[in-house]
Every structure is written in C-alpha cells, then in structure tokens.
PDB file of C-alpha atoms in Angstrom:
ATOM      1  CA  MET A  14      67.505  45.504 -27.309  1.00 45.00           C
ATOM      2  CA  ARG A  15      68.169  48.746 -29.175  1.00 48.00           C
ATOM      3  CA  THR A  16      69.102  47.016 -32.412  1.00 56.00           C
ATOM      4  CA  ASN A  17      65.867  45.035 -32.648  1.00 61.00           C
ATOM      5  CA  SER A  18      63.510  47.840 -31.562  1.00 60.00           C
ATOM      6  CA  THR A  19      63.426  49.906 -34.748  1.00 68.00           C
ATOM      7  CA  GLY A  20      60.214  51.898 -35.087  1.00 71.00           C
ATOM      8  CA  LEU A  21      59.094  51.351 -31.498  1.00 76.00           C
ATOM      9  CA  LYS A  22      58.618  54.092 -28.904  1.00 73.00           C
ATOM     10  CA  GLU A  23      60.368  53.887 -25.513  1.00 72.00           C
ATOM     11  CA  GLN A  24      57.154  52.796 -23.770  1.00 72.00           C
ATOM     12  CA  ASP A  25      56.643  49.968 -26.293  1.00 78.00           C
ATOM     13  CA  VAL A  26      60.205  48.720 -25.844  1.00 77.00           C
ATOM     14  CA  LEU A  27      59.796  48.801 -22.060  1.00 74.00           C
ATOM     15  CA  GLN A  28      56.466  46.979 -22.300  1.00 76.00           C
ATOM     16  CA  ASN A  29      58.117  44.266 -24.409  1.00 76.00           C
ATOM     17  CA  MET A  30      60.915  43.963 -21.865  1.00 73.00           C
ATOM     18  CA  ILE A  31      58.362  43.560 -19.059  1.00 72.00           C
ATOM     19  CA  ARG A  32      56.150  41.129 -20.961  1.00 70.00           C
ATOM     20  CA  ASP A  33      59.000  39.008 -22.281  1.00 65.00           C
ATOM     21  CA  LYS A  34      60.866  39.260 -18.957  1.00 62.00           C
ATOM     22  CA  GLY A  35      64.114  40.062 -20.821  1.00 71.00           C
ATOM     23  CA  VAL A  36      66.716  41.942 -18.798  1.00 76.00           C
ATOM     24  CA  ILE A  37      64.154  42.963 -16.193  1.00 76.00           C
ATOM     25  CA  GLY A  38      63.349  39.323 -15.433  1.00 78.00           C
ATOM     26  CA  GLU A  39      67.013  38.337 -15.482  1.00 81.00           C
ATOM     27  CA  LEU A  40      67.707  40.990 -12.847  1.00 83.00           C
ATOM     28  CA  GLY A  41      64.787  39.773 -10.734  1.00 83.00           C
ATOM     29  CA  LEU A  42      63.036  43.141 -10.907  1.00 80.00           C
ATOM     30  CA  ASN A  43      59.329  43.816 -10.622  1.00 78.00           C
ATOM     31  CA  VAL A  44      58.239  46.707 -12.853  1.00 75.00           C
ATOM     32  CA  ARG A  45      54.896  48.443 -13.244  1.00 75.00           C
ATOM     33  CA  PHE A  46      53.702  51.594 -14.956  1.00 72.00           C
ATOM     34  CA  LEU A  47      52.871  54.585 -12.777  1.00 71.00           C
ATOM     35  CA  ASN A  48      49.370  56.003 -12.600  1.00 72.00           C
ATOM     36  CA  THR A  49      49.223  59.218 -14.630  1.00 68.00           C
ATOM     37  CA  LEU A  50      46.954  60.662 -11.959  1.00 73.00           C
ATOM     38  CA  TYR A  51      50.130  61.338  -9.925  1.00 79.00           C
ATOM     39  CA  PHE A  52      52.686  61.583 -12.718  1.00 79.00           C
ATOM     40  CA  SER A  53      51.472  63.908 -15.421  1.00 82.00           C
ATOM     41  CA  GLY A  54      53.132  64.060 -18.793  1.00 81.00           C
ATOM     42  CA  PHE A  55      52.835  65.535 -22.223  1.00 80.00           C
ATOM     43  CA  CYS A  56      51.590  62.217 -23.623  1.00 78.00           C
ATOM     44  CA  LYS A  57      48.714  62.268 -21.133  1.00 80.00           C
ATOM     45  CA  ASP A  58      47.907  65.062 -18.688  1.00 82.00           C
ATOM     46  CA  SER A  59      46.798  64.182 -15.184  1.00 80.00           C
ATOM     47  CA  ARG A  60      43.162  64.994 -14.524  1.00 78.00           C
ATOM     48  CA  ASP A  61      43.824  66.263 -10.976  1.00 81.00           C
ATOM     49  CA  ALA A  62      46.496  68.952 -10.612  1.00 82.00           C
ATOM     50  CA  GLY A  63      46.111  68.717  -6.836  1.00 83.00           C
ATOM     51  CA  VAL A  64      47.818  65.323  -6.670  1.00 84.00           C
ATOM     52  CA  VAL A  65      50.469  65.616  -9.401  1.00 83.00           C
ATOM     53  CA  ALA A  66      53.937  64.807  -8.067  1.00 81.00           C
ATOM     54  CA  THR A  67      55.955  65.321 -11.250  1.00 85.00           C
ATOM     55  CA  VAL A  68      55.557  66.175 -14.934  1.00 87.00           C
ATOM     56  CA  HIS A  69      57.601  64.576 -17.691  1.00 83.00           C
ATOM     57  CA  ALA A  70      58.019  65.615 -21.312  1.00 84.00           C
ATOM     58  CA  ASN A  71      58.927  62.296 -22.927  1.00 80.00           C
ATOM     59  CA  CYS A  72      56.678  62.845 -25.930  1.00 80.00           C
ATOM     60  CA  CYS A  73      58.630  65.876 -27.170  1.00 86.00           C
ATOM     61  CA  ARG A  74      61.151  65.501 -29.949  1.00 86.00           C
ATOM     62  CA  SER A  75      63.585  68.242 -28.915  1.00 89.00           C
ATOM     63  CA  ILE A  76      65.008  69.705 -25.725  1.00 91.00           C
ATOM     64  CA  ARG A  77      63.940  73.190 -26.851  1.00 93.00           C
ATOM     65  CA  ALA A  78      60.307  72.043 -27.134  1.00 92.00           C
ATOM     66  CA  LYS A  79      60.474  70.291 -23.750  1.00 92.00           C
ATOM     67  CA  VAL A  80      61.798  73.399 -22.016  1.00 94.00           C
ATOM     68  CA  ALA A  81      59.252  75.690 -23.693  1.00 95.00           C
ATOM     69  CA  ASP A  82      56.284  73.549 -22.706  1.00 94.00           C
ATOM     70  CA  LEU A  83      57.623  72.775 -19.221  1.00 93.00           C
ATOM     71  CA  LYS A  84      57.747  76.548 -18.671  1.00 95.00           C
ATOM     72  CA  ARG A  85      54.052  76.631 -19.599  1.00 94.00           C
ATOM     73  CA  VAL A  86      53.399  73.838 -17.107  1.00 92.00           C
ATOM     74  CA  LEU A  87      55.170  75.869 -14.416  1.00 92.00           C
ATOM     75  CA  ARG A  88      52.993  78.906 -15.221  1.00 94.00           C
ATOM     76  CA  ASP A  89      49.898  76.669 -15.074  1.00 91.00           C
ATOM     77  CA  TRP A  90      51.014  75.259 -11.719  1.00 89.00           C
ATOM     78  CA  LYS A  91      51.582  78.733 -10.265  1.00 91.00           C
ATOM     79  CA  ARG A  92      48.146  79.800 -11.517  1.00 89.00           C
ATOM     80  CA  TYR A  93      46.580  76.692  -9.967  1.00 88.00           C
ATOM     81  CA  LYS A  94      48.309  77.237  -6.612  1.00 87.00           C
ATOM     82  CA  ASN A  95      47.308  80.914  -6.602  1.00 87.00           C
ATOM     83  CA  GLU A  96      43.656  80.046  -7.279  1.00 82.00           C
ATOM     84  CA  GLU A  97      43.810  77.328  -4.628  1.00 74.00           C
ATOM     85  CA  SER A  98      45.016  79.796  -1.980  1.00 70.00           C
ATOM     86  CA  VAL A  99      42.179  82.273  -2.590  1.00 65.00           C
ATOM     87  CA  GLU A 100      39.483  81.981   0.088  1.00 51.00           C
ATOM     88  CA  PHE A 101      36.033  80.919  -1.128  1.00 56.00           C
ATOM     89  CA  ASP A 102      32.782  80.497   0.797  1.00 49.00           C
ATOM     90  CA  GLY A 103      31.691  76.900   1.075  1.00 48.00           C
ATOM     91  CA  PRO A 104      33.186  73.709  -0.369  1.00 48.00           C
ATOM     92  CA  ARG A 105      34.773  73.787  -3.778  1.00 51.00           C
ATOM     93  CA  ASP A 106      36.690  71.550  -6.111  1.00 56.00           C
ATOM     94  CA  SER A 107      40.025  73.281  -6.777  1.00 54.00           C
ATOM     95  CA  THR A 108      40.513  71.413 -10.068  1.00 55.00           C
ATOM     96  CA  ARG A 109      37.013  72.072 -11.413  1.00 63.00           C
ATOM     97  CA  ASN A 110      38.018  75.093 -13.511  1.00 77.00           C
ATOM     98  CA  PHE A 111      41.668  74.178 -14.015  1.00 84.00           C
ATOM     99  CA  SER A 112      43.187  72.740 -17.170  1.00 86.00           C
ATOM    100  CA  TRP A 113      46.756  72.347 -18.362  1.00 88.00           C
ATOM    101  CA  SER A 114      47.879  74.450 -21.327  1.00 90.00           C
ATOM    102  CA  LYS A 115      48.274  72.618 -24.622  1.00 91.00           C
ATOM    103  CA  HIS A 116      51.817  71.403 -25.257  1.00 90.00           C
ATOM    104  CA  ILE A 117      52.164  73.372 -28.496  1.00 92.00           C
ATOM    105  CA  ALA A 118      55.978  73.406 -28.763  1.00 93.00           C
ATOM    106  CA  CYS A 119      56.062  69.654 -28.195  1.00 91.00           C
ATOM    107  CA  ILE A 120      53.379  68.988 -30.791  1.00 90.00           C
ATOM    108  CA  ASN A 121      55.084  71.272 -33.302  1.00 92.00           C
ATOM    109  CA  SER A 122      58.485  69.644 -32.671  1.00 89.00           C
ATOM    110  CA  TRP A 123      57.270  66.568 -34.559  1.00 87.00           C
ATOM    111  CA  HIS A 124      56.562  68.632 -37.681  1.00 87.00           C
ATOM    112  CA  LYS A 125      60.064  70.123 -37.943  1.00 71.00           C
ATOM    113  CA  ARG A 126      62.983  68.487 -39.699  1.00 68.00           C
ATOM    114  CA  PHE A 127      66.231  68.196 -37.767  1.00 55.00           C
TER     115      PHE A 127
END
C-alpha cells in the first residue's frame, strides 16, 4: 500500500483501505474512526475537555514539535483540572471558559525544512 499512496496522508490511506476493504477486509476486521469528542488531537481539538481520554499529535511533522505542543496540552489539562476542583456556587459548565492552547510548534514544523 505504501508504494501506491504517494501524496496521501495517513488518514486518507486508512480510509481507502477501509472503503476498498483491502487488507482490513482480508483480515475480517471491522474498523471505524473514533469520535474526536473523546480522542482529541492536533488536527482537531475536542470541544469538551471533561470527556477527553487521550490526545494525539499525528498532524505534527517532527517529534520535537509533538513534544513541545504535548507539554502545552499537559499544562492546559492541569489548568482545567485545577479550575474544575475550585468550588463555585450553583451549577456551572466546567468547559465553558476552557480552550486548548494553539499547537504552535506543530504548525510551525510544517514551515521548516528538514
């Protein structure tokens, strides 16, 4: 599959393998994409930090950029959890004022030559 996938991203190759049945069909596997509500990533942030199970950095070009921005995600998560633990009067939406930091290192990694 690698040799005939020039110019395609990983997600596109996987989608083609699912659609065309390819190896996945030959192995008798059932595959589906995960809802980004629970699995946040740099390609698309989850809207609700309260339900995120994992964060992936597939859209970054380099390991250095992935690590830098994953550190930012960790700081965001700690900030979110700290705000969540503070007592407030009355009902509140813990994600109302929360947003993930921009993935600057990841974005910039695509503008550097390796």
